[in-house]
Amino acid sequence: MTFFKNLVHNYEYATTKLNDPRTTDWFLMSTPWPTIAIVTAYLIFVYGGQKWMKNRTAYSLKDAMLCYNFCLVILNAYIFYEYLVSTWLNPKFSKSCQVMDYSNEGLPLRLAKVSWWFYFSKIIELMDTVFFVLRKKNNQISFLHVYHHSTMPLLWWTGVKFVPGGESYQCASINSFIHVLMYTYYLLSAMGPQMQKFLWWKRYMTTFQLIQFWWILGHTLHAMYVNCDFPIGFGFALLAYDFSHIVLFSHFYYNTYTKKARAKKAETDKNLTNGTTEKHSSENGSTTTRRK
């Protein structure tokens, strides 16, 4: 009982004393339970939805996907713009070591608001998997996909609740830019086969994502090393989370591109070798015939 009492006490202390008072009354921010419920429902749907669709015809959903991807391009472009104005283009904002500013006006408040939009966008993006399930694209529903989508809302609820600013700007601003490119790709892909010739850059999307994670890792290590007076616990949490993505995305990149490219090259070399052997055999047969 003592353990649970301490757990409840620490939770109440954190959510009432350590939280950012500016964000407390914002939508979904008073407690973590709505976000936890949404993520739980998402995970149940991922598992149950695939079983439910097993013997059913896949839905097309082309118009819904076009609308959805277009809206996500616009939303992420807006989020990136707001981060750009409130941090990258703000001469008073340190790009390498920025402390939390809890001011309730001006650019610090603008930064807190766009951090909430970034968090909320991660809830909207759970629809990615819903579309996969309803279209029976189960090969797209990998562990990496579900892990990323189910953990981002929880991570960023914590970020907006306690530190919607300071060093947390880095990963959100870069990620929103990457998602502008990603949902543009999805939008073009949803338009149909005639757009395939414009989608040659899929491989580079994964490369951009890996660069993003390494950049965030280096930046976070630097900020912790020089001591930016930013809660160090969030720094360690971000390092662990970011490193897990580096491992998973590197594994995905290897299996999807490097391994397949090697297998294709080996198959090509094998065919060339077999073709050469058959040619020599044919030539030797012709020579034997002529000699007879």
mmCIF file of C-alpha atoms in Angstrom:
data_model
loop_
_atom_site.group_PDB
_atom_site.id
_atom_site.type_symbol
_atom_site.label_atom_id
_atom_site.label_comp_id
_atom_site.label_asym_id
_atom_site.label_seq_id
_atom_site.Cartn_x
_atom_site.Cartn_y
_atom_site.Cartn_z
ATOM 1 C CA MET A 1 0.000 0.000 0.000
ATOM 2 C CA THR A 2 2.858 2.343 0.805
ATOM 3 C CA PHE A 3 4.194 1.914 -2.720
ATOM 4 C CA PHE A 4 0.851 2.882 -4.295
ATOM 5 C CA LYS A 5 0.427 5.811 -1.903
ATOM 6 C CA ASN A 6 3.854 7.114 -2.889
ATOM 7 C CA LEU A 7 3.024 6.574 -6.550
ATOM 8 C CA VAL A 8 -0.215 8.558 -6.248
ATOM 9 C CA HIS A 9 1.539 11.256 -4.229
ATOM 10 C CA ASN A 10 4.331 11.607 -6.805
ATOM 11 C CA TYR A 11 1.803 11.701 -9.649
ATOM 12 C CA GLU A 12 -0.252 14.424 -7.947
ATOM 13 C CA TYR A 13 2.881 16.399 -7.124
ATOM 14 C CA ALA A 14 4.184 16.192 -10.679
ATOM 15 C CA THR A 15 0.886 17.136 -12.322
ATOM 16 C CA THR A 16 0.136 20.018 -9.956
ATOM 17 C CA LYS A 17 3.561 21.397 -8.981
ATOM 18 C CA LEU A 18 5.954 20.580 -11.811
ATOM 19 C CA ASN A 19 3.608 21.072 -14.754
ATOM 20 C CA ASP A 20 3.491 24.133 -16.994
ATOM 21 C CA PRO A 21 0.493 26.146 -15.702
ATOM 22 C CA ARG A 22 -0.085 27.622 -19.162
ATOM 23 C CA THR A 23 -1.061 24.284 -20.678
ATOM 24 C CA THR A 24 -3.060 22.753 -17.814
ATOM 25 C CA ASP A 25 -6.498 23.749 -19.140
ATOM 26 C CA TRP A 26 -5.770 23.067 -22.796
ATOM 27 C CA PHE A 27 -7.655 20.300 -24.597
ATOM 28 C CA LEU A 28 -6.595 16.799 -23.384
ATOM 29 C CA MET A 29 -3.911 18.251 -21.120
ATOM 30 C CA SER A 30 -5.461 18.196 -17.626
ATOM 31 C CA THR A 31 -4.641 14.489 -17.073
ATOM 32 C CA PRO A 32 -2.869 11.802 -19.142
ATOM 33 C CA TRP A 33 -5.858 9.433 -19.038
ATOM 34 C CA PRO A 34 -7.618 10.623 -22.218
ATOM 35 C CA THR A 35 -4.388 10.213 -24.189
ATOM 36 C CA ILE A 36 -3.751 6.806 -22.604
ATOM 37 C CA ALA A 37 -7.326 5.787 -23.488
ATOM 38 C CA ILE A 38 -6.877 6.899 -27.112
ATOM 39 C CA VAL A 39 -3.622 4.972 -27.472
ATOM 40 C CA THR A 40 -5.165 1.898 -25.817
ATOM 41 C CA ALA A 41 -8.135 2.029 -28.207
ATOM 42 C CA TYR A 42 -5.666 2.384 -31.081
ATOM 43 C CA LEU A 43 -3.744 -0.743 -30.051
ATOM 44 C CA ILE A 44 -6.965 -2.723 -29.628
ATOM 45 C CA PHE A 45 -8.088 -1.639 -33.099
ATOM 46 C CA VAL A 46 -4.736 -2.578 -34.653
ATOM 47 C CA TYR A 47 -5.044 -6.115 -33.306
ATOM 48 C CA GLY A 48 -8.812 -6.593 -33.522
ATOM 49 C CA GLY A 49 -9.229 -4.676 -36.767
ATOM 50 C CA GLN A 50 -6.912 -6.972 -38.701
ATOM 51 C CA LYS A 51 -8.828 -10.021 -37.473
ATOM 52 C CA TRP A 52 -12.159 -8.332 -38.303
ATOM 53 C CA MET A 53 -11.009 -7.494 -41.841
ATOM 54 C CA LYS A 54 -9.506 -10.934 -42.504
ATOM 55 C CA ASN A 55 -12.534 -12.322 -44.371
ATOM 56 C CA ARG A 56 -13.851 -8.990 -45.620
ATOM 57 C CA THR A 57 -13.185 -7.066 -48.820
ATOM 58 C CA ALA A 58 -10.651 -4.266 -48.468
ATOM 59 C CA TYR A 59 -12.005 -0.726 -48.598
ATOM 60 C CA SER A 60 -10.686 1.648 -51.254
ATOM 61 C CA LEU A 61 -10.923 4.929 -49.286
ATOM 62 C CA LYS A 62 -9.137 6.865 -52.037
ATOM 63 C CA ASP A 63 -11.033 10.134 -51.536
ATOM 64 C CA ALA A 64 -10.709 9.931 -47.751
ATOM 65 C CA MET A 65 -6.960 9.323 -48.056
ATOM 66 C CA LEU A 66 -6.490 12.212 -50.463
ATOM 67 C CA CYS A 67 -8.278 14.548 -48.058
ATOM 68 C CA TYR A 68 -6.460 13.149 -45.017
ATOM 69 C CA ASN A 69 -2.965 13.373 -46.509
ATOM 70 C CA PHE A 70 -3.588 16.857 -47.872
ATOM 71 C CA CYS A 71 -4.750 18.055 -44.443
ATOM 72 C CA LEU A 72 -1.681 16.508 -42.783
ATOM 73 C CA VAL A 73 0.612 18.293 -45.248
ATOM 74 C CA ILE A 74 -1.048 21.615 -44.370
ATOM 75 C CA LEU A 75 -1.052 20.925 -40.622
ATOM 76 C CA ASN A 76 2.617 19.929 -40.506
ATOM 77 C CA ALA A 77 3.568 22.891 -42.705
ATOM 78 C CA TYR A 78 1.772 25.184 -40.229
ATOM 79 C CA ILE A 79 3.527 23.535 -37.262
ATOM 80 C CA PHE A 80 6.925 23.834 -38.926
ATOM 81 C CA TYR A 81 6.276 27.497 -39.762
ATOM 82 C CA GLU A 82 5.340 28.255 -36.145
ATOM 83 C CA TYR A 83 8.486 26.550 -34.863
ATOM 84 C CA LEU A 84 10.512 28.397 -37.487
ATOM 85 C CA VAL A 85 9.204 31.797 -36.348
ATOM 86 C CA SER A 86 9.310 31.164 -32.594
ATOM 87 C CA THR A 87 12.732 29.460 -32.471
ATOM 88 C CA TRP A 88 14.941 29.218 -35.573
ATOM 89 C CA LEU A 89 14.305 32.795 -36.735
ATOM 90 C CA ASN A 90 14.140 34.205 -33.202
ATOM 91 C CA PRO A 91 17.514 35.892 -32.504
ATOM 92 C CA LYS A 92 16.925 35.672 -28.733
ATOM 93 C CA PHE A 93 16.394 31.919 -28.856
ATOM 94 C CA SER A 94 19.557 29.826 -28.417
ATOM 95 C CA LYS A 95 19.725 27.074 -31.029
ATOM 96 C CA SER A 96 22.252 25.053 -29.021
ATOM 97 C CA CYS A 97 21.269 25.544 -25.360
ATOM 98 C CA GLN A 98 17.853 27.047 -24.603
ATOM 99 C CA VAL A 99 16.287 27.070 -21.142
ATOM 100 C CA MET A 100 12.530 26.848 -20.579
ATOM 101 C CA ASP A 101 10.705 30.180 -20.711
ATOM 102 C CA TYR A 102 7.289 30.032 -19.022
ATOM 103 C CA SER A 103 6.242 33.524 -20.090
ATOM 104 C CA ASN A 104 2.523 33.793 -20.784
ATOM 105 C CA GLU A 105 2.890 36.062 -23.798
ATOM 106 C CA GLY A 106 4.893 36.626 -26.970
ATOM 107 C CA LEU A 107 7.021 33.970 -28.670
ATOM 108 C CA PRO A 108 7.378 31.681 -25.602
ATOM 109 C CA LEU A 109 3.601 31.287 -25.470
ATOM 110 C CA ARG A 110 3.476 30.851 -29.234
ATOM 111 C CA LEU A 111 6.062 28.076 -28.881
ATOM 112 C CA ALA A 112 3.983 26.360 -26.185
ATOM 113 C CA LYS A 113 0.880 26.515 -28.407
ATOM 114 C CA VAL A 114 2.599 25.006 -31.443
ATOM 115 C CA SER A 115 4.013 22.268 -29.194
ATOM 116 C CA TRP A 116 0.413 21.408 -28.296
ATOM 117 C CA TRP A 117 -0.485 21.276 -32.000
ATOM 118 C CA PHE A 118 2.470 18.982 -32.575
ATOM 119 C CA TYR A 119 1.192 16.686 -29.806
ATOM 120 C CA PHE A 120 -2.338 16.750 -31.233
ATOM 121 C CA SER A 121 -1.037 15.964 -34.726
ATOM 122 C CA LYS A 122 0.373 12.713 -33.324
ATOM 123 C CA ILE A 123 -3.126 11.707 -32.255
ATOM 124 C CA ILE A 124 -4.492 12.538 -35.709
ATOM 125 C CA GLU A 125 -1.712 10.493 -37.326
ATOM 126 C CA LEU A 126 -3.022 7.344 -35.645
ATOM 127 C CA MET A 127 -5.377 7.325 -38.630
ATOM 128 C CA ASP A 128 -2.422 6.147 -40.741
ATOM 129 C CA THR A 129 -2.835 2.697 -39.244
ATOM 130 C CA VAL A 130 -6.630 2.808 -39.419
ATOM 131 C CA PHE A 131 -6.349 3.244 -43.196
ATOM 132 C CA PHE A 132 -3.859 0.363 -43.410
ATOM 133 C CA VAL A 133 -6.204 -1.930 -41.489
ATOM 134 C CA LEU A 134 -9.313 -1.042 -43.513
ATOM 135 C CA ARG A 135 -7.401 -1.384 -46.803
ATOM 136 C CA LYS A 136 -5.868 -4.688 -45.608
ATOM 137 C CA LYS A 137 -2.328 -3.364 -46.043
ATOM 138 C CA ASN A 138 -1.153 -5.513 -43.141
ATOM 139 C CA ASN A 139 2.417 -5.640 -44.472
ATOM 140 C CA GLN A 140 2.639 -1.926 -43.624
ATOM 141 C CA ILE A 141 1.659 -2.507 -39.988
ATOM 142 C CA SER A 142 5.108 -3.396 -38.676
ATOM 143 C CA PHE A 143 6.340 -3.272 -35.098
ATOM 144 C CA LEU A 144 8.201 -0.052 -35.953
ATOM 145 C CA HIS A 145 5.020 1.547 -37.311
ATOM 146 C CA VAL A 146 2.868 0.654 -34.293
ATOM 147 C CA TYR A 147 5.618 1.453 -31.776
ATOM 148 C CA HIS A 148 6.205 4.889 -33.255
ATOM 149 C CA HIS A 149 2.533 5.824 -33.577
ATOM 150 C CA SER A 150 1.494 4.576 -30.135
ATOM 151 C CA THR A 151 4.340 6.169 -28.184
ATOM 152 C CA MET A 152 4.524 9.626 -29.776
ATOM 153 C CA PRO A 153 1.210 10.912 -28.297
ATOM 154 C CA LEU A 154 2.288 9.763 -24.824
ATOM 155 C CA LEU A 155 5.756 11.259 -25.136
ATOM 156 C CA TRP A 156 4.438 14.577 -26.359
ATOM 157 C CA TRP A 157 1.630 14.783 -23.824
ATOM 158 C CA THR A 158 4.421 14.715 -21.242
ATOM 159 C CA GLY A 159 6.384 17.303 -23.193
ATOM 160 C CA VAL A 160 3.485 19.753 -23.494
ATOM 161 C CA LYS A 161 2.450 19.170 -19.883
ATOM 162 C CA PHE A 162 5.876 19.985 -18.442
ATOM 163 C CA VAL A 163 8.293 21.443 -21.021
ATOM 164 C CA PRO A 164 6.536 22.925 -24.103
ATOM 165 C CA GLY A 165 9.570 24.899 -25.174
ATOM 166 C CA GLY A 166 13.283 25.151 -24.507
ATOM 167 C CA GLU A 167 15.307 22.258 -25.901
ATOM 168 C CA SER A 168 12.199 20.298 -26.876
ATOM 169 C CA TYR A 169 11.803 22.564 -29.925
ATOM 170 C CA GLN A 170 14.543 20.753 -31.850
ATOM 171 C CA CYS A 171 12.994 17.340 -32.419
ATOM 172 C CA ALA A 172 9.474 18.680 -33.021
ATOM 173 C CA SER A 173 10.498 21.265 -35.590
ATOM 174 C CA ILE A 174 12.626 18.814 -37.583
ATOM 175 C CA ASN A 175 9.986 16.096 -37.368
ATOM 176 C CA SER A 176 7.221 18.386 -38.620
ATOM 177 C CA PHE A 177 9.359 19.303 -41.649
ATOM 178 C CA ILE A 178 10.024 15.609 -42.383
ATOM 179 C CA HIS A 179 6.284 14.944 -42.139
ATOM 180 C CA VAL A 180 5.514 17.636 -44.708
ATOM 181 C CA LEU A 181 7.638 15.632 -47.141
ATOM 182 C CA MET A 182 6.240 12.296 -45.979
ATOM 183 C CA TYR A 183 2.561 13.205 -46.307
ATOM 184 C CA THR A 184 3.266 14.851 -49.650
ATOM 185 C CA TYR A 185 4.617 11.467 -50.756
ATOM 186 C CA TYR A 186 1.506 9.715 -49.392
ATOM 187 C CA LEU A 187 -0.735 12.259 -51.120
ATOM 188 C CA LEU A 188 0.894 11.656 -54.496
ATOM 189 C CA SER A 189 0.800 7.901 -53.936
ATOM 190 C CA ALA A 190 -2.940 8.012 -53.141
ATOM 191 C CA MET A 191 -3.628 9.697 -56.489
ATOM 192 C CA GLY A 192 -3.044 6.422 -58.314
ATOM 193 C CA PRO A 193 -0.532 4.438 -60.430
ATOM 194 C CA GLN A 194 -0.008 7.345 -62.828
ATOM 195 C CA MET A 195 1.929 9.138 -60.066
ATOM 196 C CA GLN A 196 4.454 6.324 -59.518
ATOM 197 C CA LYS A 197 7.017 7.984 -61.789
ATOM 198 C CA PHE A 198 7.107 10.917 -59.362
ATOM 199 C CA LEU A 199 7.682 8.703 -56.293
ATOM 200 C CA TRP A 200 11.304 7.685 -56.903
ATOM 201 C CA TRP A 201 12.382 9.385 -53.681
ATOM 202 C CA LYS A 202 10.819 6.938 -51.184
ATOM 203 C CA ARG A 203 14.229 5.592 -50.175
ATOM 204 C CA TYR A 204 15.450 9.088 -49.381
ATOM 205 C CA MET A 205 12.535 9.602 -46.972
ATOM 206 C CA THR A 206 13.960 6.895 -44.720
ATOM 207 C CA THR A 207 17.411 8.444 -45.091
ATOM 208 C CA PHE A 208 16.032 11.845 -44.014
ATOM 209 C CA GLN A 209 14.387 10.216 -41.001
ATOM 210 C CA LEU A 210 17.633 8.559 -39.944
ATOM 211 C CA ILE A 211 19.533 11.839 -40.332
ATOM 212 C CA GLN A 212 16.834 13.452 -38.189
ATOM 213 C CA PHE A 213 17.334 10.942 -35.353
ATOM 214 C CA TRP A 214 21.132 11.230 -35.401
ATOM 215 C CA TRP A 215 20.872 15.020 -35.418
ATOM 216 C CA ILE A 216 18.511 14.991 -32.421
ATOM 217 C CA LEU A 217 20.778 12.542 -30.598
ATOM 218 C CA GLY A 218 23.818 14.769 -31.076
ATOM 219 C CA HIS A 219 21.954 17.944 -30.161
ATOM 220 C CA THR A 220 20.483 16.419 -26.991
ATOM 221 C CA LEU A 221 23.874 15.090 -25.866
ATOM 222 C CA HIS A 222 25.393 18.530 -26.402
ATOM 223 C CA ALA A 223 22.607 20.286 -24.493
ATOM 224 C CA MET A 224 23.007 17.882 -21.564
ATOM 225 C CA TYR A 225 26.800 18.233 -21.615
ATOM 226 C CA VAL A 226 26.799 22.041 -21.437
ATOM 227 C CA ASN A 227 23.907 21.959 -18.921
ATOM 228 C CA CYS A 228 21.166 24.118 -20.421
ATOM 229 C CA ASP A 229 19.185 24.216 -17.181
ATOM 230 C CA PHE A 230 16.612 22.047 -18.904
ATOM 231 C CA PRO A 231 15.137 19.108 -16.916
ATOM 232 C CA ILE A 232 17.770 16.404 -17.334
ATOM 233 C CA GLY A 233 15.223 13.609 -16.941
ATOM 234 C CA PHE A 234 13.609 14.657 -20.214
ATOM 235 C CA GLY A 235 17.026 14.640 -21.835
ATOM 236 C CA PHE A 236 17.662 11.032 -20.808
ATOM 237 C CA ALA A 237 14.142 9.998 -21.881
ATOM 238 C CA LEU A 238 14.622 11.617 -25.281
ATOM 239 C CA LEU A 239 18.016 9.949 -25.735
ATOM 240 C CA ALA A 240 16.580 6.503 -25.010
ATOM 241 C CA TYR A 241 13.548 7.060 -27.238
ATOM 242 C CA ASP A 242 15.614 8.532 -30.061
ATOM 243 C CA PHE A 243 18.156 5.696 -29.938
ATOM 244 C CA SER A 244 15.352 3.114 -30.165
ATOM 245 C CA HIS A 245 14.234 4.792 -33.392
ATOM 246 C CA ILE A 246 17.763 4.787 -34.792
ATOM 247 C CA VAL A 247 17.961 1.015 -34.219
ATOM 248 C CA LEU A 248 14.494 0.277 -35.633
ATOM 249 C CA PHE A 249 14.774 2.579 -38.654
ATOM 250 C CA SER A 250 18.282 1.294 -39.433
ATOM 251 C CA HIS A 251 16.930 -2.262 -39.365
ATOM 252 C CA PHE A 252 14.052 -1.222 -41.639
ATOM 253 C CA TYR A 253 16.426 0.523 -44.056
ATOM 254 C CA TYR A 254 18.734 -2.502 -44.216
ATOM 255 C CA ASN A 255 15.908 -4.989 -44.856
ATOM 256 C CA THR A 256 14.006 -2.771 -47.294
ATOM 257 C CA TYR A 257 16.834 -1.341 -49.371
ATOM 258 C CA THR A 258 20.317 -2.746 -48.668
ATOM 259 C CA LYS A 259 19.349 -6.421 -48.308
ATOM 260 C CA LYS A 260 16.972 -6.359 -51.271
ATOM 261 C CA ALA A 261 19.526 -4.548 -53.446
ATOM 262 C CA ARG A 262 22.144 -7.190 -52.629
ATOM 263 C CA ALA A 263 19.690 -10.003 -53.370
ATOM 264 C CA LYS A 264 18.748 -8.372 -56.682
ATOM 265 C CA LYS A 265 22.407 -7.941 -57.630
ATOM 266 C CA ALA A 266 23.139 -11.585 -56.727
ATOM 267 C CA GLU A 267 20.188 -12.726 -58.866
ATOM 268 C CA THR A 268 21.390 -10.577 -61.784
ATOM 269 C CA ASP A 269 24.937 -11.937 -61.488
ATOM 270 C CA LYS A 270 23.544 -15.475 -61.342
ATOM 271 C CA ASN A 271 21.480 -14.930 -64.481
ATOM 272 C CA LEU A 272 24.467 -13.448 -66.295
ATOM 273 C CA THR A 273 26.613 -16.403 -65.265
ATOM 274 C CA ASN A 274 23.973 -18.902 -66.348
ATOM 275 C CA GLY A 275 23.529 -17.052 -69.634
ATOM 276 C CA THR A 276 27.268 -17.119 -70.306
ATOM 277 C CA THR A 277 27.454 -20.833 -69.457
ATOM 278 C CA GLU A 278 24.552 -21.627 -71.789
ATOM 279 C CA LYS A 279 26.179 -19.579 -74.545
ATOM 280 C CA HIS A 280 29.462 -21.462 -74.196
ATOM 281 C CA SER A 281 27.596 -24.779 -74.154
ATOM 282 C CA SER A 282 25.739 -23.807 -77.331
ATOM 283 C CA GLU A 283 28.926 -22.716 -79.051
ATOM 284 C CA ASN A 284 30.723 -25.933 -78.082
ATOM 285 C CA GLY A 285 27.794 -27.970 -79.392
ATOM 286 C CA SER A 286 27.861 -26.142 -82.703
ATOM 287 C CA THR A 287 31.605 -26.722 -83.047
ATOM 288 C CA THR A 288 31.195 -30.434 -82.399
ATOM 289 C CA THR A 289 28.475 -30.644 -85.013
ATOM 290 C CA ARG A 290 30.593 -28.918 -87.643
ATOM 291 C CA ARG A 291 33.524 -31.221 -86.981
ATOM 292 C CA LYS A 292 31.326 -34.241 -87.576
#
